Structures are given as structure tokens and as C-alpha cells.
JSON list of C-alpha atoms in Angstrom, two decimals:
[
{"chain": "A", "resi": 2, "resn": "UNK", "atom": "CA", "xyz": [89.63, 109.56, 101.93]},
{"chain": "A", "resi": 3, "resn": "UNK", "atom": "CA", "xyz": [89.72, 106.00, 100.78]},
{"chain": "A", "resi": 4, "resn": "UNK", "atom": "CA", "xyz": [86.90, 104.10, 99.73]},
{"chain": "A", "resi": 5, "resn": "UNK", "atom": "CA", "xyz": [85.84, 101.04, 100.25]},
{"chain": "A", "resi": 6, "resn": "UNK", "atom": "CA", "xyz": [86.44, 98.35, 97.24]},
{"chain": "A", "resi": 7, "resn": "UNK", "atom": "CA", "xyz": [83.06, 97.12, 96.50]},
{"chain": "A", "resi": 8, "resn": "UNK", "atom": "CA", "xyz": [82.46, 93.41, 95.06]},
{"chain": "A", "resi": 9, "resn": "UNK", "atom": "CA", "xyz": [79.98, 92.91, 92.74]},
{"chain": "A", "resi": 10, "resn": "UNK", "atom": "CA", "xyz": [77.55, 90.36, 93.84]},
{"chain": "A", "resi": 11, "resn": "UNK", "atom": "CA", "xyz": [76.16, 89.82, 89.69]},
{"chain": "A", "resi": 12, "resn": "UNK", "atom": "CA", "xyz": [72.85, 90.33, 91.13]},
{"chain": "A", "resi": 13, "resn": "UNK", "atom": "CA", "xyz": [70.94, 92.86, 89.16]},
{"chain": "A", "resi": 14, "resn": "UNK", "atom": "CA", "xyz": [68.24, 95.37, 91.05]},
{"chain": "A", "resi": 15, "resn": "UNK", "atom": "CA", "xyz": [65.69, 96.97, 88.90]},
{"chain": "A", "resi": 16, "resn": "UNK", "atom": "CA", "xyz": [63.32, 99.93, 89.09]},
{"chain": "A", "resi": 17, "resn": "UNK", "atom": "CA", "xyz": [59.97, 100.65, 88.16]},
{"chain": "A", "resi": 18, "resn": "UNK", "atom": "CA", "xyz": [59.22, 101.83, 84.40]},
{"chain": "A", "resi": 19, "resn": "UNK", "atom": "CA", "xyz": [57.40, 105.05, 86.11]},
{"chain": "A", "resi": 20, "resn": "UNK", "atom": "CA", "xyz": [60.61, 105.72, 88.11]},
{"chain": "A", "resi": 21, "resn": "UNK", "atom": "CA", "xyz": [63.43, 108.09, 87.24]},
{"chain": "A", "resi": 22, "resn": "UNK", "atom": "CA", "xyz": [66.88, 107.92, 88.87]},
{"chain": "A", "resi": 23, "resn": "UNK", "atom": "CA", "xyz": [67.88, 111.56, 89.53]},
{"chain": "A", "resi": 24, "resn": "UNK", "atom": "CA", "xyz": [71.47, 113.40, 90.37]},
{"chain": "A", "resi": 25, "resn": "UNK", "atom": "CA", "xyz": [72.83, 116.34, 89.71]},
{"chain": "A", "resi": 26, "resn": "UNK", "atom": "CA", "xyz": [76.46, 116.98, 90.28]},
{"chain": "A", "resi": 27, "resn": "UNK", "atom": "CA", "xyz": [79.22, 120.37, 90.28]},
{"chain": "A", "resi": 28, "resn": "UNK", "atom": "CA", "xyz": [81.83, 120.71, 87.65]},
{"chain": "A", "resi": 29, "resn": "UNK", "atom": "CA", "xyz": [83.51, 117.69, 89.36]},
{"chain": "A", "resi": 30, "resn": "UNK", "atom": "CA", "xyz": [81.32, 115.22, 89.61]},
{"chain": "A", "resi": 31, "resn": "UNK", "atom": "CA", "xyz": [80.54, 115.68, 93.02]},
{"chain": "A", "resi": 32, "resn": "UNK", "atom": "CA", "xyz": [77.02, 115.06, 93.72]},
{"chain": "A", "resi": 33, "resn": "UNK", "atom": "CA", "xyz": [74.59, 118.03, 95.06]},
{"chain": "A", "resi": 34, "resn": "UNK", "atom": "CA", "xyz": [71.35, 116.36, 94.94]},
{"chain": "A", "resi": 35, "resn": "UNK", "atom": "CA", "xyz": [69.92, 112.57, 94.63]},
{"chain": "A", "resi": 36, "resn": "UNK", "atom": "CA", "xyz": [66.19, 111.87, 94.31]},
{"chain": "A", "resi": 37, "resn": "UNK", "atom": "CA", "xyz": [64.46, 109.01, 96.43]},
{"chain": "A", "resi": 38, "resn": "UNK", "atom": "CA", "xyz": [64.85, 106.50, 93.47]},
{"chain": "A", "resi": 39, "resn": "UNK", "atom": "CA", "xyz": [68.61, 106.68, 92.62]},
{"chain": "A", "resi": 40, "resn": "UNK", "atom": "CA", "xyz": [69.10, 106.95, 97.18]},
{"chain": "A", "resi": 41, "resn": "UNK", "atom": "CA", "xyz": [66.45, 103.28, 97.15]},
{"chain": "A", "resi": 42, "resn": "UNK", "atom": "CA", "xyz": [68.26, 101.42, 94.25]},
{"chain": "A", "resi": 43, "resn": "UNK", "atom": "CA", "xyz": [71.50, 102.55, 94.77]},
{"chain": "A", "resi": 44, "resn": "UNK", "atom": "CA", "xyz": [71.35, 101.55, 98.45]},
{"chain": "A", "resi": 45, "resn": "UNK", "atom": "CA", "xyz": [73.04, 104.47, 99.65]},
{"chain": "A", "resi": 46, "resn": "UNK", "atom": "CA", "xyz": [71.84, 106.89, 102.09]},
{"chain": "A", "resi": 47, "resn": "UNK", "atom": "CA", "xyz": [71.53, 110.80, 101.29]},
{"chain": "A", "resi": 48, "resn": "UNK", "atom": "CA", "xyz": [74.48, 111.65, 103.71]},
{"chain": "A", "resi": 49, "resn": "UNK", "atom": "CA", "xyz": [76.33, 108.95, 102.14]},
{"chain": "A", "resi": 50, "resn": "UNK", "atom": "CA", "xyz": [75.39, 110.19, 98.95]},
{"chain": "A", "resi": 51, "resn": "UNK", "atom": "CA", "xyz": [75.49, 114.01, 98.97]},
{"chain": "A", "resi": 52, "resn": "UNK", "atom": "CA", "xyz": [79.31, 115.11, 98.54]},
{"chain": "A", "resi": 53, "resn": "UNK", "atom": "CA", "xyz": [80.39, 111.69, 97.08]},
{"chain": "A", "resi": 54, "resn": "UNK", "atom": "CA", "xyz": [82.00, 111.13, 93.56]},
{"chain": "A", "resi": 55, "resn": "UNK", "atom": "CA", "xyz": [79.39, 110.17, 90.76]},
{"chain": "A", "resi": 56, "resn": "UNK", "atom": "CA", "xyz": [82.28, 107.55, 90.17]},
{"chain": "A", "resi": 57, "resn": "UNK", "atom": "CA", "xyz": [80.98, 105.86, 93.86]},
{"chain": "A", "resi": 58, "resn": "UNK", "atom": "CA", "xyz": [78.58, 103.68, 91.72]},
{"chain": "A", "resi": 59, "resn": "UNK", "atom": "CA", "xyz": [80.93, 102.75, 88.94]},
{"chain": "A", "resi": 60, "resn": "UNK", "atom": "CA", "xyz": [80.74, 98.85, 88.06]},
{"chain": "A", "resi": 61, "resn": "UNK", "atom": "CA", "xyz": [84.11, 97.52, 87.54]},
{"chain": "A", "resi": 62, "resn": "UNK", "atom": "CA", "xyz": [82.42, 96.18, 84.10]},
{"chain": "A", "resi": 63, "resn": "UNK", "atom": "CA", "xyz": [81.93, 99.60, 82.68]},
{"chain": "A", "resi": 64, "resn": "UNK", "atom": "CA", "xyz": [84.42, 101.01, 79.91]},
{"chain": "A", "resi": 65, "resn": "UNK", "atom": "CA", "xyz": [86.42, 103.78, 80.47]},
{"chain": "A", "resi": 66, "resn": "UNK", "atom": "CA", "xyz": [85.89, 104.80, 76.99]},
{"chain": "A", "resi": 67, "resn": "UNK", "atom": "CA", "xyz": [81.96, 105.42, 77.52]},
{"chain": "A", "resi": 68, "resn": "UNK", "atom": "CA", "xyz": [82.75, 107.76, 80.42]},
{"chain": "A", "resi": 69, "resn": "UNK", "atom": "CA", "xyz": [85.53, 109.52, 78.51]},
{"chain": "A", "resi": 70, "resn": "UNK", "atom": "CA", "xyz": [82.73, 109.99, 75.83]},
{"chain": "A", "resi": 71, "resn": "UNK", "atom": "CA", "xyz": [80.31, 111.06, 78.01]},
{"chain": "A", "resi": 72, "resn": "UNK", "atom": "CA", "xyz": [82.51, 113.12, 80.00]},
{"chain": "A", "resi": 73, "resn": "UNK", "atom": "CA", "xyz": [83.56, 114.87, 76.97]},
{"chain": "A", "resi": 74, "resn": "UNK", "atom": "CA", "xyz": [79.96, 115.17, 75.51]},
{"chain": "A", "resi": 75, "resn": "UNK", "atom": "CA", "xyz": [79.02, 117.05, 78.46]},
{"chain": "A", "resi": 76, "resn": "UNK", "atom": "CA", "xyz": [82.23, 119.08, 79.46]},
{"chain": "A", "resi": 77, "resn": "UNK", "atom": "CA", "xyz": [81.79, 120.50, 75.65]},
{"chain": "A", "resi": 78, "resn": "UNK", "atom": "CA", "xyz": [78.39, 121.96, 76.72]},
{"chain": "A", "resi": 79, "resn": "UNK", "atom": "CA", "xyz": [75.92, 118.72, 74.73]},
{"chain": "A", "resi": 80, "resn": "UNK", "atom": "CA", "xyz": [73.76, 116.62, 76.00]},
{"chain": "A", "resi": 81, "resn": "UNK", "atom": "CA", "xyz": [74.31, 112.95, 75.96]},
{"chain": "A", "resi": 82, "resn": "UNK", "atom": "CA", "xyz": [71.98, 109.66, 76.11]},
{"chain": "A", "resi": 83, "resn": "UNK", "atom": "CA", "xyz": [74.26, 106.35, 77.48]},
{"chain": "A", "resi": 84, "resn": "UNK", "atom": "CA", "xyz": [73.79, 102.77, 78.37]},
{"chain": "A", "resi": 85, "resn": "UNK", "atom": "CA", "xyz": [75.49, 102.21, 82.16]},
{"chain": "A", "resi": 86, "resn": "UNK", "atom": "CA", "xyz": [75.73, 99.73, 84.21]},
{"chain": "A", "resi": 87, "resn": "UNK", "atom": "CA", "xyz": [75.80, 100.89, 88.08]},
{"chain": "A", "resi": 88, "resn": "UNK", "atom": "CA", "xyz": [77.23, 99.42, 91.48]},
{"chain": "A", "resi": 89, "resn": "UNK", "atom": "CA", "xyz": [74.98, 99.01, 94.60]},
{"chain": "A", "resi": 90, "resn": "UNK", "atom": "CA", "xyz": [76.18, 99.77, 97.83]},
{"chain": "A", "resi": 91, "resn": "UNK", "atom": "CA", "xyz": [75.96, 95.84, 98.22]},
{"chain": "A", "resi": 92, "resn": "UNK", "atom": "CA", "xyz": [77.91, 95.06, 95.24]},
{"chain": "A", "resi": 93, "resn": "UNK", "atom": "CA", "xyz": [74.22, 94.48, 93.17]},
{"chain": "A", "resi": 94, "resn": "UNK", "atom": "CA", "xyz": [74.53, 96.10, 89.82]},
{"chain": "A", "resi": 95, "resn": "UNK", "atom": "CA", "xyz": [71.78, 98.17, 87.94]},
{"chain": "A", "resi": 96, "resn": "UNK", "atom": "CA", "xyz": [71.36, 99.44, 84.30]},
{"chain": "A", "resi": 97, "resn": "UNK", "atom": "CA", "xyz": [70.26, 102.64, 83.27]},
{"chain": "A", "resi": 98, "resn": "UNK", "atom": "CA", "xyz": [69.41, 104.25, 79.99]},
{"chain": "A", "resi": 99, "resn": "UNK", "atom": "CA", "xyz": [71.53, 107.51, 81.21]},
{"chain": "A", "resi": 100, "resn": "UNK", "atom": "CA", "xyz": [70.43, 111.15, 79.78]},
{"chain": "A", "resi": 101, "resn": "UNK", "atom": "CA", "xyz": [73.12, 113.42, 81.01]},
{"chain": "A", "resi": 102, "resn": "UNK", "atom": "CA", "xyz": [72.76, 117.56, 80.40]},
{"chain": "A", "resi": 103, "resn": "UNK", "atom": "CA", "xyz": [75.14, 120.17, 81.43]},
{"chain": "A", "resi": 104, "resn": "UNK", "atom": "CA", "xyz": [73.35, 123.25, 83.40]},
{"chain": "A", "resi": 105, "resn": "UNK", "atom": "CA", "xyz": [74.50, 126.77, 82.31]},
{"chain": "A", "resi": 106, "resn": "UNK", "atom": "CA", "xyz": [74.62, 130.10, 84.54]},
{"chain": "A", "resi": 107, "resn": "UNK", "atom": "CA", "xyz": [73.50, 133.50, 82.92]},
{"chain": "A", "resi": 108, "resn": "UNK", "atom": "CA", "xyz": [77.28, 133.68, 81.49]},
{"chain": "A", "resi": 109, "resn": "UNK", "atom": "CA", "xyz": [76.74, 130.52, 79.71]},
{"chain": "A", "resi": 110, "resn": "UNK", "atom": "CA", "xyz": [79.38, 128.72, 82.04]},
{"chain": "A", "resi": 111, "resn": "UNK", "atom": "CA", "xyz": [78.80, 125.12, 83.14]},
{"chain": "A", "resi": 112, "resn": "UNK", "atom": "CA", "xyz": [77.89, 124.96, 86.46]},
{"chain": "A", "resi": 113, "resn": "UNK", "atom": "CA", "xyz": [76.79, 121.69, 86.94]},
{"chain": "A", "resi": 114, "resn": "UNK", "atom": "CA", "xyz": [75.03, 118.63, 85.29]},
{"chain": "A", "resi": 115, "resn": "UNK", "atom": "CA", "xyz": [71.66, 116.82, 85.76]},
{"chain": "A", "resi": 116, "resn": "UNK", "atom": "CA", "xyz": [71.52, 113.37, 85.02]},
{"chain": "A", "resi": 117, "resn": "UNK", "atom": "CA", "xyz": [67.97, 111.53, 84.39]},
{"chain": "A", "resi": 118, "resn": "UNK", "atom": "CA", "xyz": [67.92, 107.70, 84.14]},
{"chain": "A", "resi": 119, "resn": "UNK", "atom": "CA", "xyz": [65.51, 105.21, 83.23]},
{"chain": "A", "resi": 120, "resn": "UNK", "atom": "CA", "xyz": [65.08, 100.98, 83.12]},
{"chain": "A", "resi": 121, "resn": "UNK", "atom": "CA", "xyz": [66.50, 100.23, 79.71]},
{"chain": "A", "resi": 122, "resn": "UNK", "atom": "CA", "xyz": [64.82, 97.59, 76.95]},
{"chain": "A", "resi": 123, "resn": "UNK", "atom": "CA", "xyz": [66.29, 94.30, 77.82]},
{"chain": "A", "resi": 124, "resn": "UNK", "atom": "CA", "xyz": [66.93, 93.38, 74.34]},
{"chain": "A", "resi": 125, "resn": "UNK", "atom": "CA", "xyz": [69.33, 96.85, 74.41]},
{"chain": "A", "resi": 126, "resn": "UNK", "atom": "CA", "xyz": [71.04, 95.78, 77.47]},
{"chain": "A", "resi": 127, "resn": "UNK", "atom": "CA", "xyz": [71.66, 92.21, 75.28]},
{"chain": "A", "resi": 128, "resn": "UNK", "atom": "CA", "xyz": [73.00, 94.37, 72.28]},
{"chain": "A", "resi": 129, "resn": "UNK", "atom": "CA", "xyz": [75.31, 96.44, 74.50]},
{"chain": "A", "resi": 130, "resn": "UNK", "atom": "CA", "xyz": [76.42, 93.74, 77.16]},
{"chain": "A", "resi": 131, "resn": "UNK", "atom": "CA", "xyz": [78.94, 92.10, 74.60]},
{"chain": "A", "resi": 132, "resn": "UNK", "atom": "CA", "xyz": [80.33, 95.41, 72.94]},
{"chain": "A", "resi": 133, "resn": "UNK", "atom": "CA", "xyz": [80.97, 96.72, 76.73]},
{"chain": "A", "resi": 134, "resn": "UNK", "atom": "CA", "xyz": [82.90, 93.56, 77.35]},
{"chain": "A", "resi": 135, "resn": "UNK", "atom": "CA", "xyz": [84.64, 93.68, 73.81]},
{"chain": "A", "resi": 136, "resn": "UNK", "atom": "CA", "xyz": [85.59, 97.29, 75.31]},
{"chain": "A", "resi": 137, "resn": "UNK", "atom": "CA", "xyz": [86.41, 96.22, 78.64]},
{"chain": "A", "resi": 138, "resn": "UNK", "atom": "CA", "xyz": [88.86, 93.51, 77.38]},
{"chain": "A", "resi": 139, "resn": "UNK", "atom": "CA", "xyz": [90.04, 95.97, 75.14]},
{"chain": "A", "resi": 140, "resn": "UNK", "atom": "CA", "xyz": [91.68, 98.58, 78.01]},
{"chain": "A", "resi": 141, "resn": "UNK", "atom": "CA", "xyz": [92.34, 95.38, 80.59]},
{"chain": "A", "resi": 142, "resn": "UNK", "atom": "CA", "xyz": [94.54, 93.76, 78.15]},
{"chain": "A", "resi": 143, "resn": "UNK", "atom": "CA", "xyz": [96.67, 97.00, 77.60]},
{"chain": "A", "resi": 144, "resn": "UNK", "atom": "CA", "xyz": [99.97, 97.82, 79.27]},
{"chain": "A", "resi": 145, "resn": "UNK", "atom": "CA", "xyz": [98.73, 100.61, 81.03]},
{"chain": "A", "resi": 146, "resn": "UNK", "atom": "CA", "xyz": [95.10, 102.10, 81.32]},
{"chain": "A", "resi": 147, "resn": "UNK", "atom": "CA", "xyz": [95.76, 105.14, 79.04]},
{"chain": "A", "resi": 148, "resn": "UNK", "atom": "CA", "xyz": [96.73, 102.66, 76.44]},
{"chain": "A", "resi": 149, "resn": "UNK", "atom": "CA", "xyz": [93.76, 100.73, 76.87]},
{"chain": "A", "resi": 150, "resn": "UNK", "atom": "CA", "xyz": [91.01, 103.51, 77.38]},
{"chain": "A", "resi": 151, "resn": "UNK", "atom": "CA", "xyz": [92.77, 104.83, 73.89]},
{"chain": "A", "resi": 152, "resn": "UNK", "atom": "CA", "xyz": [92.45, 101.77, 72.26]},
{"chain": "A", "resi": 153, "resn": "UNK", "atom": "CA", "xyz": [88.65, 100.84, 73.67]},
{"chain": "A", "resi": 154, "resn": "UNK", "atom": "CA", "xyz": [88.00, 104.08, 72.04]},
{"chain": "A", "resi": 155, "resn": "UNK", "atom": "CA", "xyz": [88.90, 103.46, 68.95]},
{"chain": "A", "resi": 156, "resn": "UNK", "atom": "CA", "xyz": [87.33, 100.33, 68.60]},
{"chain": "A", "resi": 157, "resn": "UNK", "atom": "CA", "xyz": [84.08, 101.90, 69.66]},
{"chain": "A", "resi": 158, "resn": "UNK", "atom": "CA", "xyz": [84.37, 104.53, 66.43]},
{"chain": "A", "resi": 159, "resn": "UNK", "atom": "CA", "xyz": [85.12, 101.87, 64.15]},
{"chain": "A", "resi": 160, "resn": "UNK", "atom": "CA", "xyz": [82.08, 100.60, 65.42]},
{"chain": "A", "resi": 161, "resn": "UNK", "atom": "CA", "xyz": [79.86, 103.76, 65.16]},
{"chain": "A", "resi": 162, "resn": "UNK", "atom": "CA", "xyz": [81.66, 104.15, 61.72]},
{"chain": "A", "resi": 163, "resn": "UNK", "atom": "CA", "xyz": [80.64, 100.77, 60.52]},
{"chain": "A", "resi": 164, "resn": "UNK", "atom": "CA", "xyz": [76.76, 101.63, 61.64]},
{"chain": "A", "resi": 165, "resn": "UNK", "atom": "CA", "xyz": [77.02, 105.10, 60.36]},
{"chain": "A", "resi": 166, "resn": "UNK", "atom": "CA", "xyz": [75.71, 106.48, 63.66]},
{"chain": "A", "resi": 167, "resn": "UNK", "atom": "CA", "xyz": [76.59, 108.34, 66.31]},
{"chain": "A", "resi": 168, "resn": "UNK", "atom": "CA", "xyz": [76.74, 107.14, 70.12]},
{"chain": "A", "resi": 169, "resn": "UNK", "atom": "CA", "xyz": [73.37, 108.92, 70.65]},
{"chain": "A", "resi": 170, "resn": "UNK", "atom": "CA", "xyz": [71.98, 107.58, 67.59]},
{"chain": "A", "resi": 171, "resn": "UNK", "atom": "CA", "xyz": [72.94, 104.45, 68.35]},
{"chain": "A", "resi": 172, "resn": "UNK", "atom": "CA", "xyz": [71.41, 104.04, 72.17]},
{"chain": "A", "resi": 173, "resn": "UNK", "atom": "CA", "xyz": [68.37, 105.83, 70.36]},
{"chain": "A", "resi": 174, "resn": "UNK", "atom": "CA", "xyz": [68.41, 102.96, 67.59]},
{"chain": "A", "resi": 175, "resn": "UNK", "atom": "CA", "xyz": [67.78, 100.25, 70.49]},
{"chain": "A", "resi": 176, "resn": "UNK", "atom": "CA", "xyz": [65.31, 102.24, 72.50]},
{"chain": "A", "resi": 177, "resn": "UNK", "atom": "CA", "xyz": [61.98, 100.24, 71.44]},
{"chain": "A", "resi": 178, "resn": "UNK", "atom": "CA", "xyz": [58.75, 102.90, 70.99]},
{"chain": "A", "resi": 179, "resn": "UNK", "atom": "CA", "xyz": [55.57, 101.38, 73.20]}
]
């Protein structure tokens, strides 16, 4: 099935600081559930929604680095926190502060994951906007996108070197307390 290309309009939706943006996916990615929040801001409908790639609200902005590391976070059984940007059915974009959990059977097996996301701190999405873009240019300017994602990568870990953090650590460092 082909999908439709989706421009972005650089309009950005936001949600309310009481809401949460729910999914939960299979193995795959495929998603099995979507709350009322993530269905209203995404602008999707359930049917459109239910069965559909997570990957169906990927902004073209995002670094395939992140989603390598988040991919890998999860597929290795951890949890991981992430700063997204996501693509409305209308091309509108969205960010989330992303907490993303694998969900275990009795044998310990990943069955699935759950994925809870909030409104980030503005001065957060400030910090990460350039980095992302440093990123982004990063894999665009490579030969090939393997090259690139490789490369983004390890420009990200110099930078979580220099800070002496971790990717969780640092999302965590520019979550402001209330």
C-alpha cells in the first residue's frame, strides 16, 4: 500500500498540559490502540489509525538517528524518554516529550510497546530544534542514508560524551520541575 506524501504546512498544533497522547503498537510498529488525544491532534481517525505504521506521523525534520536510538532502547527491553516532532494528517507538526516502554508476556518476550507523550517545555524544544537540524543535515548531506543515519549518530555521542549524559539524562536535564 502506498501512502500518501504529506507536506508539512510549519504550523505547529498543541495539546493541553493535562493531556496525554497514547499508542501502543506490536513488535512492528503497527499500532493496536490510540487514545482520543493522539486520534484529535494527530488528525487522524481511529480506522485510519488502527493498523497503520507508527512511522505514519513521522516529520520529514526528524533524525533517523533518534529513532534508531529509540528503536534500539526499546527492542533491547529499556525504557526510553525522547524529544519528537510529529506530522498531522494536514501536514501541521506537533512536539512531544515521548516516554516509550516495551510490554513483556509471562515469558519475558516483547510483545508490544506503549508510548505516553506529553507538551514539552518550550525552552527544550529551543535546545533540541538546532541539534535535530545539525542531525538532519548530517544524514541529508551523505551519499546514501545508511551513511548519513551512521554519521548523525555519531555526532549525537560526541555530543552526549561532551555533556557526560546519556540521551535520557539529557531530555531529563531540560524537563523544567513546576
Amino acid at each position: 500500500m502506498t501512502r500518501k506524501t504529506i507536506t508539512p504546512t510549519g504550523r505547529e498544533r498543541t495539546f493541553g498540559l493535562d493531556e496525554i497522547i497514547v499508542s501502543k503498537t506490536d513488535p512492528k510498529g503497527i499500532i493496536t490502540y490510540a487514545n482520543h488525544t493522539f486520534l484529535k491532534v494527530s488528525g487522524y481517525s481511529e480506522e485510519e489509525m488502527l493498523g497503520a505504521p507508527h512511522n505514519i506521523i513521522r516529520h520529514p525534520d526528524m533524525p533517523r538517528c533518534v529513532f534508531h536510538l529509540l528503536w534500539n532502547t526499546i527492542s533491547s527491553g529499556h525504557e526510553i524518554f525522547a524529544y519528537v516532532v510529529n506530522l498531522c494528517k494536514n501536514g501541521d507538526h506537533y512536539w512531544v516529550l515521548a516516554h516509550v516502554t516495551p510490554t513483556f508476556n509471562l515469558k519475558g518476550e516483547i510483545v508490544g510497546y506503549h508510548s505516553s507523550r506529553r507538551v514539552p517545555d518550550k525552552e527544550a524544544i529551543e535546545t533540541i530544534v538546532p541539534i535535530y537540524a545539525q542531525l538532519k543535515n548530517i544524514e541529508d548531506s551523505a551519499s546514501d542514508w545508511r551513511t548519513g543515519m551512521e554519521e548523525a549518530e555519531h555526532t549525537l555521542g560526541n555530543l552526549l560524551a561532551d555533556s557526560g549524559m546519556t540521551y535520557d539524562q539529557f531530555a531529563f536535564s531540560l524537563v523544567k520541575c513546576v
